[in-house]
Amino acid sequence: MSDKMAMPARAGEIELERDPAALAADAGIVFIGHIETPWKTRGECPRNGRQSRETCRVVLKPDYLEGLKSVETCSHLILLYWMHEARRDLIVQTPGFARRAHGCFALRTPVRPNPVSLSVVERLDMTDDGFLVRGLDCLHGTPLVDIKPYFATTDSVPGAEVGWRKD
């Protein structure tokens, strides 16, 4: 059974009338590769990449390898990936760690209309077909959408807040 079917709605959650996975696409995404991790089920994954010390492998399709030029100079990268096993039909969710329900856009959950996730990863080493990283929270085989350099000067906002987390 996939993780999609293993997640029944919790109290306070609201399902969309139509599953976005069944709708016509507005745009196309090309997966540039995939991610290899030690985790085969959602339950095995860390809640976020910062909780993981595991080394994971980012593998690019041959057509995109030239795009890695200068990536070896980056200590940290932003990876965007498609959580292919996630439900897409919950618009309001009650996380197990929260006291009340929140809209999916106020959460970092993979359960959302478009299951795009991101992690800031530490780049460890380059390989012939990609690179090794630390700091991921996705399943083995997760499709890779994009790679961007992490700039501490522009990507970090030390005073940023998520008000509901203070509760």
Short mmCIF file of C-alpha atoms in Angstrom, two decimals:
data_model
loop_
_atom_site.label_atom_id
_atom_site.label_comp_id
_atom_site.label_asym_id
_atom_site.label_seq_id
_atom_site.Cartn_x
_atom_site.Cartn_y
_atom_site.Cartn_z
CA MET A 1 0.00 0.00 0.00
CA SER A 2 1.39 3.44 -0.89
CA ASP A 3 1.71 6.22 1.66
CA LYS A 4 -1.13 8.02 -0.18
CA MET A 5 -3.63 5.42 0.98
CA ALA A 6 -2.15 5.04 4.45
CA MET A 7 -3.11 8.58 5.56
CA PRO A 8 -6.78 8.92 6.50
CA ALA A 9 -8.01 12.45 7.23
CA ARG A 10 -7.70 13.53 10.89
CA ALA A 11 -10.29 15.46 12.89
CA GLY A 12 -10.57 19.03 11.62
CA GLU A 13 -9.07 18.26 8.23
CA ILE A 14 -10.81 19.25 5.01
CA GLU A 15 -10.48 17.35 1.76
CA LEU A 16 -10.82 19.04 -1.60
CA GLU A 17 -13.81 18.01 -3.67
CA ARG A 18 -11.51 17.04 -6.53
CA ASP A 19 -8.03 15.55 -6.14
CA PRO A 20 -5.57 17.88 -7.95
CA ALA A 21 -3.75 14.80 -9.25
CA ALA A 22 -6.82 14.07 -11.40
CA LEU A 23 -7.07 17.57 -12.93
CA ALA A 24 -5.60 18.71 -16.25
CA ALA A 25 -2.13 20.20 -15.79
CA ASP A 26 -1.62 23.96 -16.11
CA ALA A 27 2.10 23.59 -16.82
CA GLY A 28 4.66 20.89 -17.36
CA ILE A 29 7.52 19.95 -15.06
CA VAL A 30 10.47 17.95 -16.29
CA PHE A 31 12.22 15.90 -13.64
CA ILE A 32 15.95 16.48 -14.01
CA GLY A 33 16.89 13.43 -11.96
CA HIS A 34 16.08 11.65 -8.73
CA ILE A 35 17.19 11.42 -5.12
CA GLU A 36 18.49 8.29 -3.43
CA THR A 37 17.91 8.10 0.33
CA PRO A 38 17.80 5.35 2.95
CA TRP A 39 14.05 5.86 3.52
CA LYS A 40 11.48 3.64 1.79
CA THR A 41 8.33 4.79 3.66
CA ARG A 42 7.08 8.16 4.89
CA GLY A 43 7.22 6.87 8.45
CA GLU A 44 10.97 6.30 8.13
CA CYS A 45 11.68 9.83 6.85
CA PRO A 46 12.80 12.55 9.24
CA ARG A 47 10.19 15.28 9.77
CA ASN A 48 12.56 17.75 8.15
CA GLY A 49 15.97 17.57 6.58
CA ARG A 50 17.68 19.37 9.46
CA GLN A 51 16.97 16.31 11.64
CA SER A 52 18.92 14.01 9.32
CA ARG A 53 22.64 13.26 9.35
CA GLU A 54 22.31 10.63 6.60
CA THR A 55 24.25 10.99 3.37
CA CYS A 56 21.95 10.99 0.33
CA ARG A 57 22.72 10.91 -3.37
CA VAL A 58 21.37 13.33 -5.99
CA VAL A 59 21.46 11.77 -9.46
CA LEU A 60 20.91 13.85 -12.59
CA LYS A 61 19.81 12.59 -15.97
CA PRO A 62 22.73 12.75 -18.44
CA ASP A 63 21.19 15.67 -20.39
CA TYR A 64 21.40 17.91 -17.32
CA LEU A 65 24.89 17.09 -16.00
CA GLU A 66 26.48 20.15 -17.65
CA GLY A 67 24.21 22.29 -15.47
CA LEU A 68 26.33 21.25 -12.49
CA LYS A 69 29.24 23.41 -13.65
CA SER A 70 30.42 25.38 -10.56
CA VAL A 71 28.12 23.51 -8.15
CA GLU A 72 31.30 22.05 -6.65
CA THR A 73 32.01 25.55 -5.29
CA CYS A 74 28.72 25.66 -3.34
CA SER A 75 28.73 24.48 0.27
CA HIS A 76 24.92 24.44 0.42
CA LEU A 77 22.19 24.05 -2.18
CA ILE A 78 18.41 24.33 -2.33
CA LEU A 79 16.81 21.20 -3.77
CA LEU A 80 13.25 21.26 -5.06
CA TYR A 81 11.65 17.84 -5.38
CA TRP A 82 8.29 16.23 -6.12
CA MET A 83 6.86 14.24 -3.21
CA HIS A 84 5.42 11.62 -5.55
CA GLU A 85 3.83 9.49 -2.81
CA ALA A 86 2.01 12.35 -1.04
CA ARG A 87 -1.74 12.90 -0.98
CA ARG A 88 -2.81 15.99 -2.86
CA ASP A 89 -6.41 16.39 -1.73
CA LEU A 90 -6.15 17.86 1.82
CA ILE A 91 -6.45 21.64 1.91
CA VAL A 92 -6.77 21.95 5.73
CA GLN A 93 -4.72 19.64 7.92
CA THR A 94 -4.18 18.84 11.57
CA PRO A 95 -0.53 17.92 12.04
CA GLY A 96 0.20 15.37 14.74
CA PHE A 97 2.32 17.96 16.60
CA ALA A 98 -0.27 20.80 16.46
CA ARG A 99 -3.33 21.47 18.62
CA ARG A 100 -5.48 22.77 15.78
CA ALA A 101 -5.97 22.58 12.02
CA HIS A 102 -4.12 24.82 9.57
CA GLY A 103 -4.32 25.44 5.84
CA CYS A 104 -1.74 23.45 3.91
CA PHE A 105 -0.07 26.69 2.77
CA ALA A 106 0.76 27.51 6.42
CA LEU A 107 2.50 24.14 6.80
CA ARG A 108 5.62 22.46 5.41
CA THR A 109 3.69 19.24 4.83
CA PRO A 110 4.16 17.31 1.58
CA VAL A 111 0.35 16.90 1.48
CA ARG A 112 -0.73 19.80 -0.73
CA PRO A 113 -2.23 20.38 -4.21
CA ASN A 114 1.26 20.36 -5.78
CA PRO A 115 3.60 18.27 -3.62
CA VAL A 116 6.73 20.32 -4.26
CA SER A 117 9.13 20.29 -1.33
CA LEU A 118 12.44 21.93 -0.69
CA SER A 119 15.43 21.39 1.51
CA VAL A 120 18.57 23.35 2.09
CA VAL A 121 21.26 20.68 1.90
CA GLU A 122 24.96 20.57 2.62
CA ARG A 123 26.80 19.46 -0.51
CA LEU A 124 29.36 16.87 0.53
CA ASP A 125 31.01 15.61 -2.64
CA MET A 126 30.58 15.54 -6.40
CA THR A 127 30.03 12.25 -8.26
CA ASP A 128 30.09 11.31 -11.94
CA ASP A 129 26.29 11.59 -12.14
CA GLY A 130 25.51 14.24 -9.50
CA PHE A 131 26.54 14.82 -5.91
CA LEU A 132 26.21 13.67 -2.29
CA VAL A 133 24.34 15.75 0.29
CA ARG A 134 23.20 15.85 3.88
CA GLY A 135 19.90 17.37 5.02
CA LEU A 136 17.10 15.62 3.13
CA ASP A 137 13.69 14.33 4.22
CA CYS A 138 12.33 12.45 1.20
CA LEU A 139 11.75 8.90 0.03
CA HIS A 140 14.23 6.90 -2.03
CA GLY A 141 13.52 7.57 -5.69
CA THR A 142 11.95 11.00 -5.19
CA PRO A 143 11.94 12.94 -8.49
CA LEU A 144 14.20 16.01 -8.57
CA VAL A 145 12.67 19.23 -9.94
CA ASP A 146 15.47 21.79 -9.59
CA ILE A 147 18.73 22.79 -7.88
CA LYS A 148 19.61 26.30 -6.78
CA PRO A 149 22.58 27.72 -4.87
CA TYR A 150 21.87 28.72 -1.28
CA PHE A 151 22.99 32.29 -0.52
CA ALA A 152 23.15 32.97 3.22
CA THR A 153 22.99 36.70 2.50
CA THR A 154 19.65 36.53 0.68
CA ASP A 155 18.03 33.20 1.62
CA SER A 156 18.29 33.52 5.40
CA VAL A 157 15.80 35.71 7.25
CA PRO A 158 16.75 35.40 10.95
CA GLY A 159 13.68 37.28 12.27
CA ALA A 160 11.10 35.36 10.22
CA GLU A 161 8.13 34.01 12.20
CA VAL A 162 5.33 31.48 11.87
CA GLY A 163 2.91 32.86 14.45
CA TRP A 164 0.82 29.75 15.00
CA ARG A 165 3.96 27.76 16.06
CA LYS A 166 4.22 29.95 19.17
CA ASP A 167 1.07 28.27 20.55
#
